[in-house]
XYZ file of C-alpha atoms in Angstrom:
577
model
C -64.431 -187.772 57.773
C -63.758 -190.969 56.331
C -63.602 -194.207 58.620
C -60.693 -195.924 59.531
C -59.872 -199.050 57.530
C -59.624 -201.888 59.989
C -56.457 -204.050 59.714
C -55.154 -207.106 60.997
C -52.108 -207.720 63.211
C -50.273 -209.322 60.650
C -50.684 -206.230 58.320
C -49.649 -203.848 60.961
C -46.512 -206.083 61.041
C -46.121 -205.621 57.620
C -46.337 -201.808 57.719
C -43.931 -201.476 60.712
C -41.515 -203.611 58.794
C -41.641 -201.973 55.458
C -41.468 -198.517 57.599
C -38.322 -199.599 58.985
C -36.848 -201.218 55.908
C -37.394 -197.642 53.888
C -35.550 -195.632 56.877
C -32.604 -198.079 56.334
C -32.845 -197.475 52.883
C -33.423 -201.057 52.080
C -36.280 -200.150 49.494
C -37.408 -197.380 47.977
C -40.439 -195.164 49.508
C -43.939 -196.218 48.741
C -46.073 -193.672 46.332
C -47.963 -191.279 48.565
C -51.607 -192.399 49.464
C -54.617 -190.850 47.735
C -55.241 -187.529 49.640
C -58.709 -187.133 51.417
C -61.191 -186.253 48.536
C -63.287 -184.080 51.064
C -60.028 -181.565 51.331
C -59.930 -179.127 48.719
C -56.324 -178.262 48.410
C -55.629 -174.484 47.169
C -54.140 -174.481 43.816
C -52.012 -171.699 42.226
C -52.187 -169.796 38.772
C -50.377 -173.243 37.449
C -53.136 -175.509 38.513
C -50.684 -177.460 40.898
C -51.580 -177.355 44.579
C -49.472 -174.378 46.474
C -46.566 -175.486 48.238
C -46.304 -179.037 46.496
C -43.291 -178.187 44.080
C -41.276 -176.553 47.038
C -42.034 -179.766 49.179
C -41.471 -181.956 46.050
C -37.759 -180.428 45.341
C -36.444 -180.292 49.134
C -37.504 -184.177 49.631
C -35.977 -185.048 46.022
C -32.859 -182.639 47.404
C -32.487 -184.700 50.615
C -32.885 -188.099 48.850
C -30.318 -187.611 46.440
C -27.704 -186.140 49.156
C -28.585 -189.318 51.324
C -25.730 -191.154 52.056
C -24.871 -194.813 50.703
C -23.173 -197.800 52.138
C -22.385 -201.261 51.505
C -25.417 -203.943 52.220
C -24.220 -207.159 53.975
C -25.387 -210.316 52.751
C -27.847 -211.995 54.931
C -25.965 -214.886 55.299
C -23.457 -213.142 56.914
C -26.051 -211.424 59.087
C -27.337 -215.014 60.191
C -23.931 -216.285 61.004
C -23.146 -213.261 63.390
C -26.484 -213.644 65.044
C -25.840 -217.256 65.875
C -22.174 -216.555 66.951
C -23.214 -213.784 69.061
C -25.309 -216.459 71.025
C -22.807 -218.844 71.462
C -19.533 -217.028 71.669
C -18.489 -216.551 75.495
C -17.442 -212.820 76.499
C -13.662 -212.931 78.205
C -13.966 -211.695 81.597
C -12.016 -210.101 83.284
C -11.350 -207.915 80.232
C -7.480 -208.268 78.961
C -5.585 -204.888 79.531
C -4.346 -205.212 75.631
C -8.137 -205.029 74.366
C -7.868 -201.262 75.251
C -5.288 -200.767 72.349
C -6.358 -200.286 68.947
C -3.581 -199.818 66.383
C -2.816 -200.011 62.810
C -6.407 -198.573 61.786
C -4.276 -196.595 58.812
C -2.604 -199.963 57.391
C -3.576 -202.341 55.024
C -4.444 -205.943 56.036
C -1.673 -208.315 56.768
C -2.734 -210.249 53.152
C -2.708 -207.300 50.764
C 0.474 -207.594 48.267
C 0.440 -204.220 46.823
C 1.049 -200.451 48.706
C -1.857 -199.022 50.320
C -1.379 -195.874 47.990
C -2.246 -198.090 44.964
C -5.413 -199.468 46.366
C -7.562 -197.020 47.908
C -7.923 -193.727 46.970
C -10.365 -190.901 46.953
C -12.582 -190.073 43.664
C -11.201 -187.367 41.901
C -13.239 -184.570 39.972
C -12.345 -185.198 36.371
C -10.969 -182.126 34.133
C -13.601 -180.463 32.205
C -13.826 -177.346 29.746
C -15.831 -174.306 29.696
C -17.467 -175.566 26.293
C -18.766 -178.527 27.804
C -22.690 -178.786 28.575
C -23.755 -179.812 32.247
C -24.848 -183.030 31.105
C -21.102 -183.855 29.387
C -19.346 -183.006 32.852
C -22.152 -185.049 34.991
C -21.611 -187.873 32.525
C -17.588 -187.824 32.849
C -18.458 -187.764 36.682
C -20.398 -190.419 36.662
C -18.355 -192.570 34.394
C -15.269 -192.028 36.788
C -16.756 -192.687 39.941
C -18.529 -195.912 38.599
C -14.649 -197.046 37.784
C -13.621 -195.953 41.196
C -16.359 -198.087 42.980
C -15.209 -201.331 41.074
C -11.657 -200.714 42.004
C -12.334 -199.906 45.653
C -14.551 -203.287 46.319
C -11.757 -205.215 44.126
C -9.249 -203.696 47.103
C -11.445 -204.073 49.754
C -12.530 -207.947 48.929
C -9.016 -208.738 49.491
C -8.876 -208.050 52.806
C -12.321 -208.884 53.888
C -13.416 -212.525 52.252
C -15.121 -213.704 55.272
C -17.795 -211.186 54.875
C -18.742 -212.097 51.231
C -18.982 -215.961 51.983
C -22.496 -217.189 50.336
C -22.642 -220.459 52.471
C -24.734 -219.582 55.583
C -23.449 -222.969 57.423
C -21.605 -222.495 60.563
C -18.384 -225.331 60.618
C -16.616 -226.076 63.970
C -14.162 -223.542 63.437
C -16.643 -220.756 63.112
C -17.325 -221.077 66.184
C -13.630 -219.895 67.279
C -14.111 -216.200 66.837
C -16.356 -213.605 65.605
C -15.756 -212.219 61.792
C -15.263 -208.600 61.176
C -17.658 -207.142 58.934
C -16.429 -205.331 55.631
C -15.597 -201.525 55.830
C -18.259 -198.926 54.779
C -17.398 -196.117 52.550
C -19.336 -193.339 50.951
C -20.817 -194.700 47.987
C -23.312 -191.695 46.775
C -21.517 -189.337 43.966
C -23.769 -186.444 45.298
C -21.914 -186.564 48.838
C -18.814 -186.815 46.811
C -19.384 -183.825 44.699
C -19.574 -181.678 47.979
C -16.279 -182.234 48.876
C -15.007 -181.400 45.583
C -16.816 -178.124 45.805
C -15.344 -177.375 49.273
C -11.835 -178.107 48.423
C -12.081 -175.795 45.006
C -13.787 -172.825 46.282
C -11.438 -172.812 49.990
C -8.103 -171.598 50.444
C -7.427 -172.751 54.100
C -8.802 -176.515 54.765
C -9.400 -177.408 58.229
C -9.594 -181.281 58.797
C -11.221 -182.003 61.945
C -10.323 -185.048 63.721
C -11.732 -186.625 66.955
C -8.954 -186.293 69.840
C -9.904 -189.833 70.991
C -8.335 -191.658 67.985
C -7.317 -188.867 65.089
C -5.662 -191.954 62.794
C -9.073 -192.939 62.472
C -10.403 -190.069 61.274
C -7.506 -189.311 58.985
C -7.283 -191.993 56.737
C -4.299 -192.220 54.252
C -6.653 -191.574 51.433
C -7.991 -188.300 52.579
C -4.392 -187.350 53.393
C -3.282 -188.262 49.640
C -6.649 -186.707 48.159
C -5.902 -183.211 49.667
C -1.972 -183.314 48.278
C -2.888 -184.261 44.866
C -5.681 -181.846 44.350
C -5.759 -179.699 41.505
C -5.121 -176.361 43.900
C -2.628 -178.286 46.303
C -0.072 -175.371 45.486
C -2.323 -172.824 46.470
C -4.136 -174.817 49.536
C -2.860 -175.137 52.892
C -4.206 -177.722 55.683
C -4.560 -177.394 59.368
C -5.297 -180.361 61.554
C -7.731 -179.675 64.335
C -8.191 -182.153 67.259
C -12.063 -181.503 68.642
C -13.688 -183.105 71.830
C -10.461 -182.342 73.985
C -12.767 -181.994 76.979
C -13.880 -185.418 76.210
C -10.434 -187.101 75.384
C -8.396 -184.988 78.400
C -5.258 -182.556 77.994
C -2.879 -185.481 78.497
C -4.259 -187.310 75.765
C -4.906 -184.572 73.217
C -0.914 -183.364 73.843
C 0.364 -187.196 73.199
C -1.627 -186.967 70.097
C -0.594 -183.710 68.979
C 3.043 -184.740 69.421
C 2.465 -187.759 67.302
C 0.860 -185.869 64.385
C 3.438 -183.103 64.524
C 6.235 -185.784 63.872
C 4.151 -187.910 61.343
C 2.835 -184.875 59.427
C 5.801 -182.491 59.326
C 5.094 -178.791 58.198
C 1.281 -179.636 58.903
C 0.028 -177.147 61.912
C -2.447 -179.057 64.387
C -4.658 -177.398 67.140
C -6.704 -178.055 69.724
C -10.574 -177.034 70.407
C -13.628 -177.838 72.491
C -16.803 -177.027 71.519
C -19.261 -176.933 74.313
C -19.706 -176.326 78.041
C -21.827 -177.180 80.591
C -25.051 -174.736 80.691
C -25.957 -173.899 84.280
C -29.637 -174.832 85.165
C -31.786 -172.392 86.088
C -33.163 -172.115 89.764
C -36.452 -173.040 89.016
C -35.432 -175.761 86.710
C -35.663 -179.133 88.158
C -34.278 -180.978 85.478
C -31.649 -183.654 86.486
C -30.188 -184.179 82.771
C -26.828 -182.183 82.153
C -27.443 -179.852 79.407
C -24.610 -178.271 77.074
C -24.320 -174.973 75.119
C -21.623 -174.124 72.038
C -18.975 -172.360 73.812
C -15.226 -171.917 72.476
C -12.893 -171.023 75.609
C -10.520 -167.734 74.651
C -7.310 -170.307 74.916
C -8.294 -172.594 72.115
C -9.691 -169.264 69.972
C -6.677 -167.338 70.057
C -4.558 -170.959 69.167
C -7.139 -171.260 66.277
C -6.708 -168.000 64.984
C -3.106 -167.523 65.526
C -2.938 -170.739 63.142
C -5.133 -169.561 60.541
C -3.132 -165.963 60.299
C 0.467 -167.635 60.210
C -0.882 -170.035 57.278
C -2.598 -166.713 55.784
C 0.806 -165.271 56.021
C 2.068 -168.151 54.370
C 0.063 -168.500 51.296
C 0.828 -164.585 50.749
C 4.523 -165.665 50.225
C 5.544 -166.699 46.894
C 6.645 -170.455 46.183
C 10.400 -171.172 46.303
C 10.147 -171.771 42.381
C 8.838 -168.188 41.929
C 11.153 -166.698 44.074
C 14.194 -168.346 42.455
C 13.115 -166.530 39.113
C 13.023 -162.653 39.026
C 11.064 -162.400 35.849
C 8.405 -164.434 37.498
C 8.289 -162.920 40.809
C 7.929 -159.413 39.425
C 4.455 -160.757 37.783
C 3.398 -162.934 40.640
C 0.376 -162.162 42.615
C -1.284 -164.159 45.480
C -4.371 -165.610 44.694
C -6.082 -165.071 48.153
C -7.069 -161.978 50.040
C -4.096 -159.867 51.342
C -5.713 -157.893 53.807
C -7.846 -159.525 56.801
C -8.668 -158.049 59.916
C -7.882 -160.898 62.215
C -8.394 -158.797 65.218
C -12.197 -158.613 64.054
C -11.853 -162.383 63.542
C -10.556 -162.963 67.251
C -13.593 -160.859 68.657
C -16.386 -162.017 66.346
C -19.143 -163.887 67.842
C -22.813 -163.644 68.878
C -25.690 -162.532 66.566
C -23.325 -160.313 64.521
C -21.561 -162.891 62.967
C -22.810 -166.429 60.989
C -24.457 -164.340 58.303
C -25.590 -166.669 55.604
C -24.808 -166.413 51.668
C -27.353 -164.197 50.175
C -28.030 -162.115 53.487
C -28.332 -158.007 53.100
C -25.147 -157.924 55.152
C -23.198 -160.669 52.941
C -20.319 -159.144 50.820
C -20.909 -159.181 47.463
C -18.004 -160.141 45.360
C -17.305 -158.341 41.717
C -16.688 -161.686 40.147
C -18.108 -165.172 41.199
C -15.788 -166.967 43.522
C -16.724 -170.445 41.403
C -14.536 -168.997 38.544
C -11.496 -169.351 40.318
C -12.384 -172.537 41.889
C -13.248 -173.976 38.460
C -10.552 -172.654 36.714
C -8.396 -175.777 37.084
C -10.687 -177.199 33.900
C -8.761 -174.544 31.568
C -5.323 -173.108 33.626
C -5.094 -170.564 30.816
C -8.322 -168.631 31.449
C -7.720 -168.669 35.427
C -8.542 -165.183 37.090
C -5.933 -163.283 38.732
C -7.861 -160.721 40.245
C -7.899 -160.600 44.289
C -10.672 -162.762 45.758
C -12.668 -160.790 47.868
C -13.076 -162.747 51.286
C -10.672 -165.859 52.567
C -12.550 -169.001 52.359
C -11.949 -171.527 55.008
C -13.304 -174.912 54.701
C -14.132 -177.605 57.272
C -13.821 -181.390 56.190
C -13.894 -184.250 57.917
C -15.871 -187.917 58.814
C -19.097 -187.952 60.468
C -19.723 -187.257 63.715
C -16.324 -185.273 64.377
C -17.613 -181.971 65.364
C -17.642 -179.543 62.321
C -21.065 -178.137 62.662
C -20.525 -178.151 66.474
C -17.420 -175.991 65.882
C -18.806 -173.695 63.851
C -21.733 -172.752 66.784
C -18.692 -172.397 68.942
C -17.023 -170.122 66.875
C -20.001 -168.070 66.680
C -21.275 -168.566 70.069
C -24.927 -169.345 69.327
C -26.348 -172.213 67.205
C -26.237 -171.091 63.597
C -25.951 -174.731 61.884
C -27.979 -178.342 62.891
C -25.533 -180.243 64.814
C -26.481 -183.976 66.338
C -25.257 -186.832 67.863
C -26.157 -188.630 64.730
C -23.654 -188.873 62.553
C -24.810 -187.406 58.777
C -26.866 -184.768 60.132
C -25.223 -182.194 57.520
C -26.507 -182.959 53.913
C -25.165 -180.086 51.769
C -22.134 -177.698 52.324
C -23.041 -174.695 54.265
C -21.327 -171.374 53.863
C -21.495 -168.532 56.604
C -19.554 -165.539 57.135
C -17.087 -165.078 59.985
C -16.274 -161.848 59.187
C -16.885 -159.517 56.212
C -13.479 -160.891 55.313
C -13.340 -164.424 56.024
C -16.195 -167.208 55.359
C -16.668 -170.778 56.376
C -17.901 -173.704 54.777
C -19.118 -176.565 56.506
C -18.922 -179.626 53.820
C -20.584 -183.011 54.981
C -19.191 -185.661 56.757
C -17.938 -188.315 54.318
C -16.802 -191.746 55.241
C -13.849 -192.312 53.632
C -11.948 -195.605 52.238
C -10.157 -197.134 54.792
C -9.035 -200.754 56.224
C -11.595 -200.273 59.632
C -13.899 -203.034 60.041
C -17.709 -201.934 60.002
C -18.293 -202.470 63.405
C -15.237 -200.062 64.671
C -16.828 -197.586 62.430
C -20.153 -197.919 64.383
C -18.495 -198.173 67.670
C -16.780 -194.788 66.421
C -19.934 -193.055 65.836
C -18.764 -192.961 62.071
C -21.933 -194.724 60.366
C -25.342 -194.127 61.962
C -27.296 -197.077 63.826
C -30.362 -196.503 61.729
C -28.310 -197.713 58.693
C -26.682 -200.734 60.295
C -27.803 -204.058 60.014
C -25.181 -206.191 62.265
C -26.027 -204.884 65.548
C -25.496 -208.090 67.701
C -22.184 -208.127 66.009
C -21.301 -204.844 66.898
C -22.662 -205.477 70.655
C -19.938 -208.207 70.686
C -17.000 -206.476 69.945
C -18.322 -203.660 72.196
C -18.684 -206.322 75.053
C -14.977 -207.468 74.393
C -13.877 -203.846 75.356
C -16.392 -203.339 78.293
C -18.263 -204.522 80.685
C -21.914 -203.795 79.683
C -23.313 -206.080 81.861
C -22.244 -204.220 84.909
C -22.253 -200.559 83.115
C -25.781 -201.454 82.573
C -26.733 -203.250 85.956
C -27.944 -206.293 84.289
C -28.944 -209.821 85.677
C -28.063 -212.945 83.638
C -31.408 -214.181 81.961
C -30.579 -217.502 83.338
C -31.260 -216.234 86.966
C -34.586 -214.863 86.199
C -35.834 -218.638 86.888
C -34.970 -221.019 89.852
C -32.221 -223.145 89.129
C -32.888 -226.832 88.436
C -32.839 -229.397 91.475
C -29.542 -231.467 91.139
C -30.864 -234.982 90.786
C -27.465 -236.639 90.450
C -26.149 -239.150 92.858
C -22.685 -238.093 94.332
C -20.509 -240.346 96.026
C -19.409 -239.469 100.139
C -17.196 -236.339 99.678
C -17.426 -235.797 96.147
C -20.396 -233.174 96.039
C -18.859 -229.580 95.080
C -19.283 -227.060 97.903
C -21.957 -224.484 97.205
C -19.800 -221.759 97.236
C -17.726 -223.089 94.574
C -20.551 -223.017 92.581
C -21.467 -219.585 93.129
C -18.208 -218.381 92.239
C -18.030 -219.303 88.877
C -20.851 -217.217 87.696
C -23.238 -217.111 84.726
C -21.424 -217.161 81.384
C -22.637 -213.730 79.378
C -22.776 -213.591 75.489
C -23.865 -210.540 73.376
C -27.342 -212.048 73.050
C -27.246 -212.672 77.016
C -26.810 -208.800 77.347
C -29.674 -207.786 74.963
C -32.088 -209.970 76.364
C -30.646 -209.088 80.241
C -31.271 -205.361 78.591
C -34.406 -205.634 77.030
C -36.010 -207.557 80.140
C -34.868 -204.591 82.443
C -36.542 -202.065 80.061
C -39.894 -204.497 79.560
C -39.278 -204.635 75.679
C -41.261 -207.508 74.324
C -42.101 -208.565 70.870
C -46.015 -207.745 70.136
C -47.113 -211.511 68.794
C -45.076 -213.741 70.835
C -43.799 -212.142 73.828
C -40.318 -212.514 73.634
C -37.260 -210.007 74.614
C -36.752 -207.626 71.862
C -33.434 -207.920 71.395
C -33.728 -205.865 68.060
C -34.795 -202.965 70.270
C -32.149 -203.696 72.673
C -29.487 -203.657 70.489
C -30.462 -200.291 69.005
C -30.685 -198.528 71.963
C -27.995 -200.165 73.929
C -25.755 -199.255 70.704
C -27.183 -195.633 70.620
C -26.521 -195.076 74.291
C -23.144 -196.795 73.885
C -22.012 -194.093 71.152
C -23.635 -191.270 72.784
C -22.028 -191.930 75.849
C -25.122 -191.612 78.122
C -24.313 -194.937 80.024
C -22.052 -192.824 82.336
C -23.113 -189.803 84.309
C -20.285 -187.567 83.384
C -18.777 -186.805 79.715
C -16.038 -188.886 79.994
C -16.907 -191.376 77.112
C -17.105 -195.146 76.785
C -16.641 -194.705 73.241
C -14.239 -197.708 71.780
C -11.799 -195.020 70.612
C -11.523 -193.161 74.150
C -9.731 -196.212 75.054
C -7.134 -195.961 72.437
C -3.594 -195.118 73.679
C -1.536 -192.653 71.613
C 1.549 -194.214 69.767
C 5.208 -192.574 70.192
C 6.355 -190.871 67.519
């Protein structure tokens, strides 16, 4: 066994910084180190090590589907860090801070209408005689133009985030700036959405019931209404995490969405129930398992059944023309056993595509999905299955709903946004299949800190942690929730050497009533002191680790002992329709 090469503390620090930068996606991963020459790898008939091609292909596929977001300039990050150390937090928190309004409207400085500024990229038209490279080149060219157009539209609303100067003037100390919004910048992730909308006849748009308007931006609504198969596509809005938001707030949001989106069905679901601990188990941590109550399951299946019946009816333009009505056929499976769908759960459902029990269609479903490139060659045959797609932003509960529908874990679900990388197709019954689309961050006029506190963006991809903690502390008394002591109280107060005239010295009770003034950096420092986190070289409180840990705990709702979330948009009040 070879000897371990000693390294200095400086080299170790550089290795850790490089590892974190690779994890954030700021720099590419270094090439693999040379293997141990004493170990002989098994090689196959081609001369390559066994398993290397499969591992390399899986790693390449994962890197290709990695989400990409805008990077904040260093001057802006340094400015927000300084302001987080100087701006005092308002205590007590005013009640109006709990209301988040106008999350789906352009900023006041925008001149043009919303629809003309922000859109979702659409798949360009194609022909069957085009090669794969030609189709991908068209998609890449269109996506590059869309990126430039969207960046130009968002720069109008957030000019402060792109200032090149890092100097902080007196006016800058008045308020904390907002970070520019983030949206998906990877074409491969958008291609997942294109495929799901093409092969689906019913789309379930999942919205977090704590603030649905934050997760259903106008860009997504406009995209679904403008796809090539919009005439034979139906939308159902699904409010998730109702057990966290509460029935009253969920009912208010349902009334609001019904009034705003007339003709679109809105249903409520919850995906987890508390797991009863074993008699021998001594863990005090609450555990949850996938579960969809029968009432919510019945409501969801009824909405799917009614939507399926609507798709079987000819459109008004066809009904008014007897000649077209005689030749019209629905492009959807006509016979679906909905009783089997309602009762399907457990190990007998959720069969992955390609399994032995999976139905084998006579013609590929993708032929119908890609027919918009050449409408004259559309296939009029009835599909073998009814396809239902699940789309939405990250961390709204798409994979959790699938597991709850099946009653057992079938797909990977996590609190970390963006866990699903590739769309997954599972059969609910032999007649119905579900397609889980990866979460996409759609363009919207929402600051980045709001996206982080809403669980849309992963903490590991965010560099402005002090900025996010500042806005979280403006909504919640984090110092009380975390049980923190102000850093200034760690050392004894300095002796008062001033001379006072008789009767002018303030009483000690008046000094104690004022209390220390908290800032966002004070909260991070106090949290690091409480956990004992210090930097390796200087021994100072590790505020970076404290910021990541407190932000993760804040988003995961681990600061409270029950599932009632302290999520920022759990405080949002539903507007009146």
